[in-house]
Short mmCIF file of C-alpha atoms and ligand atoms in Angstrom, two decimals:
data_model
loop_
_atom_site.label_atom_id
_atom_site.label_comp_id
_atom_site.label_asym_id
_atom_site.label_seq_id
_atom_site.Cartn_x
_atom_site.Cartn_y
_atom_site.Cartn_z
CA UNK L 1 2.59 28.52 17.07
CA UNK L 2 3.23 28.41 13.25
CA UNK L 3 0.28 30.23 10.99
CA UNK L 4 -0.49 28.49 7.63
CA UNK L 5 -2.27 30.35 5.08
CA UNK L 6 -4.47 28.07 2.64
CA UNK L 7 -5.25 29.67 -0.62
CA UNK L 8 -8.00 28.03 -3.03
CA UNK L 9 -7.85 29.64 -6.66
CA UNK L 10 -10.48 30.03 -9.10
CA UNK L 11 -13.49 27.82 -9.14
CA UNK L 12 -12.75 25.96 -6.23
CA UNK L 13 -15.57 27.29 -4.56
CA UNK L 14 -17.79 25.42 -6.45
CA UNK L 15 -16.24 21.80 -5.61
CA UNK L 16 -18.61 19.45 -4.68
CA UNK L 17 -21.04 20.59 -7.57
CA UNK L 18 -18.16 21.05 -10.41
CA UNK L 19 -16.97 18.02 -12.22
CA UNK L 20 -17.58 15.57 -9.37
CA UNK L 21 -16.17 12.97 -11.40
CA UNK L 22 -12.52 14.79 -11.30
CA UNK L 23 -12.65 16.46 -8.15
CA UNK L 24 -14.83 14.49 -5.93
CA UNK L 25 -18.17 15.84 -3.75
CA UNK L 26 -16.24 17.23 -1.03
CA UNK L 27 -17.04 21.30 -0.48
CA UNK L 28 -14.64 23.47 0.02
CA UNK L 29 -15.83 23.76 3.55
CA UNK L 30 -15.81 20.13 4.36
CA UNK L 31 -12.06 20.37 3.14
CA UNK L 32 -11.21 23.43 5.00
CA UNK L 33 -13.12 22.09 8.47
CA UNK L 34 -11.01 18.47 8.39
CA UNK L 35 -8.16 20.97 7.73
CA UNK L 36 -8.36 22.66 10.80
CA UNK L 37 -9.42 19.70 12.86
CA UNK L 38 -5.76 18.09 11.49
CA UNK L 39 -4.15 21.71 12.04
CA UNK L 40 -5.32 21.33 15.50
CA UNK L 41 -3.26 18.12 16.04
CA UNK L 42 -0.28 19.15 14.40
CA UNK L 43 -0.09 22.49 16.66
CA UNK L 44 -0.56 24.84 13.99
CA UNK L 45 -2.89 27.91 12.99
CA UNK L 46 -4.00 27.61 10.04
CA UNK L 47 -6.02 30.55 8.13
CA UNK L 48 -8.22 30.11 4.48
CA UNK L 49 -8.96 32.32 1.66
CA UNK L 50 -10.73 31.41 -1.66
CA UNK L 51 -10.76 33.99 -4.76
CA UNK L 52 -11.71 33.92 -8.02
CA UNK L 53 -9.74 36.44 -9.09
CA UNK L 54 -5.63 36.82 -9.88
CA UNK L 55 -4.85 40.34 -7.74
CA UNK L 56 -6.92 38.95 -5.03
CA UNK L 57 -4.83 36.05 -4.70
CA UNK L 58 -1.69 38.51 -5.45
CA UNK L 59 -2.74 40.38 -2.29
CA UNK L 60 -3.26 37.72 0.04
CA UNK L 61 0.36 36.46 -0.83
CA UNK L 62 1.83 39.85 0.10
CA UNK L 63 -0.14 40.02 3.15
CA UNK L 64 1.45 36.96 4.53
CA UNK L 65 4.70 38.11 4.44
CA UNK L 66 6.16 38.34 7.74
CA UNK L 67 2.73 36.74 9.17
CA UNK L 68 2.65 33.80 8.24
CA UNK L 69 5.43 30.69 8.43
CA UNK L 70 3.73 28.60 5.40
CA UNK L 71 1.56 28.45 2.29
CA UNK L 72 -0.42 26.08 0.51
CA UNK L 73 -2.05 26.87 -2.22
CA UNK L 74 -4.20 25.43 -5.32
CA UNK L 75 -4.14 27.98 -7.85
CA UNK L 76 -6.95 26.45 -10.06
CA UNK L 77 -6.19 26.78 -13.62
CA UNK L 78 -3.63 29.87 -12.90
CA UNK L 79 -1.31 26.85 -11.95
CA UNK L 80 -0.66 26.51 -16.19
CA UNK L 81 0.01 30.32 -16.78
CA UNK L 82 0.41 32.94 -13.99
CA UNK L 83 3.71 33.67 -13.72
CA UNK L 84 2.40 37.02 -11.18
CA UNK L 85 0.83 34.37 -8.73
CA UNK L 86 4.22 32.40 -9.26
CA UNK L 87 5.94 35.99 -8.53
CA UNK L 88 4.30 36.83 -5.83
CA UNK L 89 5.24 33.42 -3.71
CA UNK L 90 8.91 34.30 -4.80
CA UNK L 91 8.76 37.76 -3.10
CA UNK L 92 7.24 36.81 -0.30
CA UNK L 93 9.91 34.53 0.77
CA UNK L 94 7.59 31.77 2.44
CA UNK L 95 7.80 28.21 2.01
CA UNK L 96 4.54 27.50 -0.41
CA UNK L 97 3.59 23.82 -0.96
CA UNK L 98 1.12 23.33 -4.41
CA UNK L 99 -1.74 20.94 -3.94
CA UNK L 100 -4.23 19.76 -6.67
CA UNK L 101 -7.11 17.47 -5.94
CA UNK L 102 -6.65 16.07 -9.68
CA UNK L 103 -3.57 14.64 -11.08
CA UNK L 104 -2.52 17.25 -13.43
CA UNK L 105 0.18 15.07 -15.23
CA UNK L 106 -2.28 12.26 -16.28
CA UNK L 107 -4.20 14.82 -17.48
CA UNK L 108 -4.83 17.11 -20.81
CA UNK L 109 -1.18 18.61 -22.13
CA UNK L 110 -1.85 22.37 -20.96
CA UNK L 111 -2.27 21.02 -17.61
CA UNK L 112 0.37 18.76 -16.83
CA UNK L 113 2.50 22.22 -16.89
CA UNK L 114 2.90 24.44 -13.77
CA UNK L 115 4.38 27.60 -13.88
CA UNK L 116 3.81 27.77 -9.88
CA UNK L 117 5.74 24.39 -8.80
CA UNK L 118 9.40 26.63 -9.47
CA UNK L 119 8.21 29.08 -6.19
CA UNK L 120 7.11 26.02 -4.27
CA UNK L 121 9.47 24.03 -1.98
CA UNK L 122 6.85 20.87 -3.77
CA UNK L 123 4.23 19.56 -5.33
CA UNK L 124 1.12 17.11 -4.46
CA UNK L 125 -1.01 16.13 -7.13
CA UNK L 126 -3.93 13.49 -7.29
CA UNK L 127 -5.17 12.43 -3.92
CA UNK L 128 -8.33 14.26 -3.68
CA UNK L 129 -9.55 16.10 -0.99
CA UNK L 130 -6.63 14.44 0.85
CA UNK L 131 -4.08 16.15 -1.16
CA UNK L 132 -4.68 18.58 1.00
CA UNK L 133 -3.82 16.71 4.49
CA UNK L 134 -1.01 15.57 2.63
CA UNK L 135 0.14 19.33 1.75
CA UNK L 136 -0.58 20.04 5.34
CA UNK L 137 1.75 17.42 7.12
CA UNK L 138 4.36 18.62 4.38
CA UNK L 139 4.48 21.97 5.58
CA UNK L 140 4.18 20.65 9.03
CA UNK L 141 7.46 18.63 8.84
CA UNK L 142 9.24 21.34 6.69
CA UNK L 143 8.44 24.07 9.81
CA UNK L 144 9.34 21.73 12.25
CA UNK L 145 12.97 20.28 10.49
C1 LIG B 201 -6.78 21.77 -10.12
C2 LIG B 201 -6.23 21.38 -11.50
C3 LIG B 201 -6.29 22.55 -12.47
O1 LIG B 201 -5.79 22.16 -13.74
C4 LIG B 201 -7.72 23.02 -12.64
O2 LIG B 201 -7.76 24.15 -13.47
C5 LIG B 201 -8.37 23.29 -11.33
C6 LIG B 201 -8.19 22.35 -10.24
C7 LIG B 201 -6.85 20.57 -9.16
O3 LIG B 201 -6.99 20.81 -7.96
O4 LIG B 201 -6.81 19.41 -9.59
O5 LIG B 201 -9.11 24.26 -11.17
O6 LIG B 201 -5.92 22.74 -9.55
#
């Protein structure tokens, strides 16, 4: 079976009680569970991590190589400056999709940037909690082409 590794940036574990009105009142683990529940039916493992911090997230990438077949990740606000997260996916060698709940280009100027989408194989922006599912039958069709 294919192993996805989901990796929530900074701040994300406070959805459901951050800025409802721009990233809905999901949790992080009501995300993560419907995740696994559609993992389930696309006949893939799928793995989650959640740091607040930039080497943390650095780490994680390394440790998928050659253990995992995908990534998704929301890097939070690193999305609009680290170029070592945006590294990191490049040396790994592993197809990445970026997910943001928001839509970052309707949004302010510094945001509408990503300095991760260039390591990605693409980009989903805007639908929520479901931009997530979305990401997730992405990386699904990608493995499976
Ligand atoms: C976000 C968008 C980022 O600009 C922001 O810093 C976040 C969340 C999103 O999912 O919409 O933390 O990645």
């Amino acid at each position: 079976m294919k192993k996805v590794m989901v990796i929530n940036g900074p701040n994300l574990n406070m959805l459901g009680v951050r800025e409802r009105d721009v990233y809905g009142t999901d949790t992080l683990e009501e995300i993560n569970e419907r995740l696994r529940k559609l993992a389930g039916k696309l006949k893939l493992e799928i793995e989650f991590f959640q740091s607040n911090a930039e080497g943390e997230i650095i780490d994680k990438i390394h440790s998928c190589y050659k253990a995992y077949d995908g990534i998704i990740i929301n890097p939070g606000a690193y999305t609009h400056y680290s170029h070592a997260i945006s590294d990191a996916i490049k040396s790994v060698d592993i197809p990445a999709v970026e997910v943001h709940l928001s839509n970052i280009h309707r949004r302010e100027e510094f945001r509408k940037n990503s300095v991760i989408a260039p390591s990605c194989i693409g980009q989903i922006s805007g639908f929520g909690a479901y931009s997530y599912n979305l990401a997730l039958y992405a990386i699904a069709n990608y493995l499976n082409a």
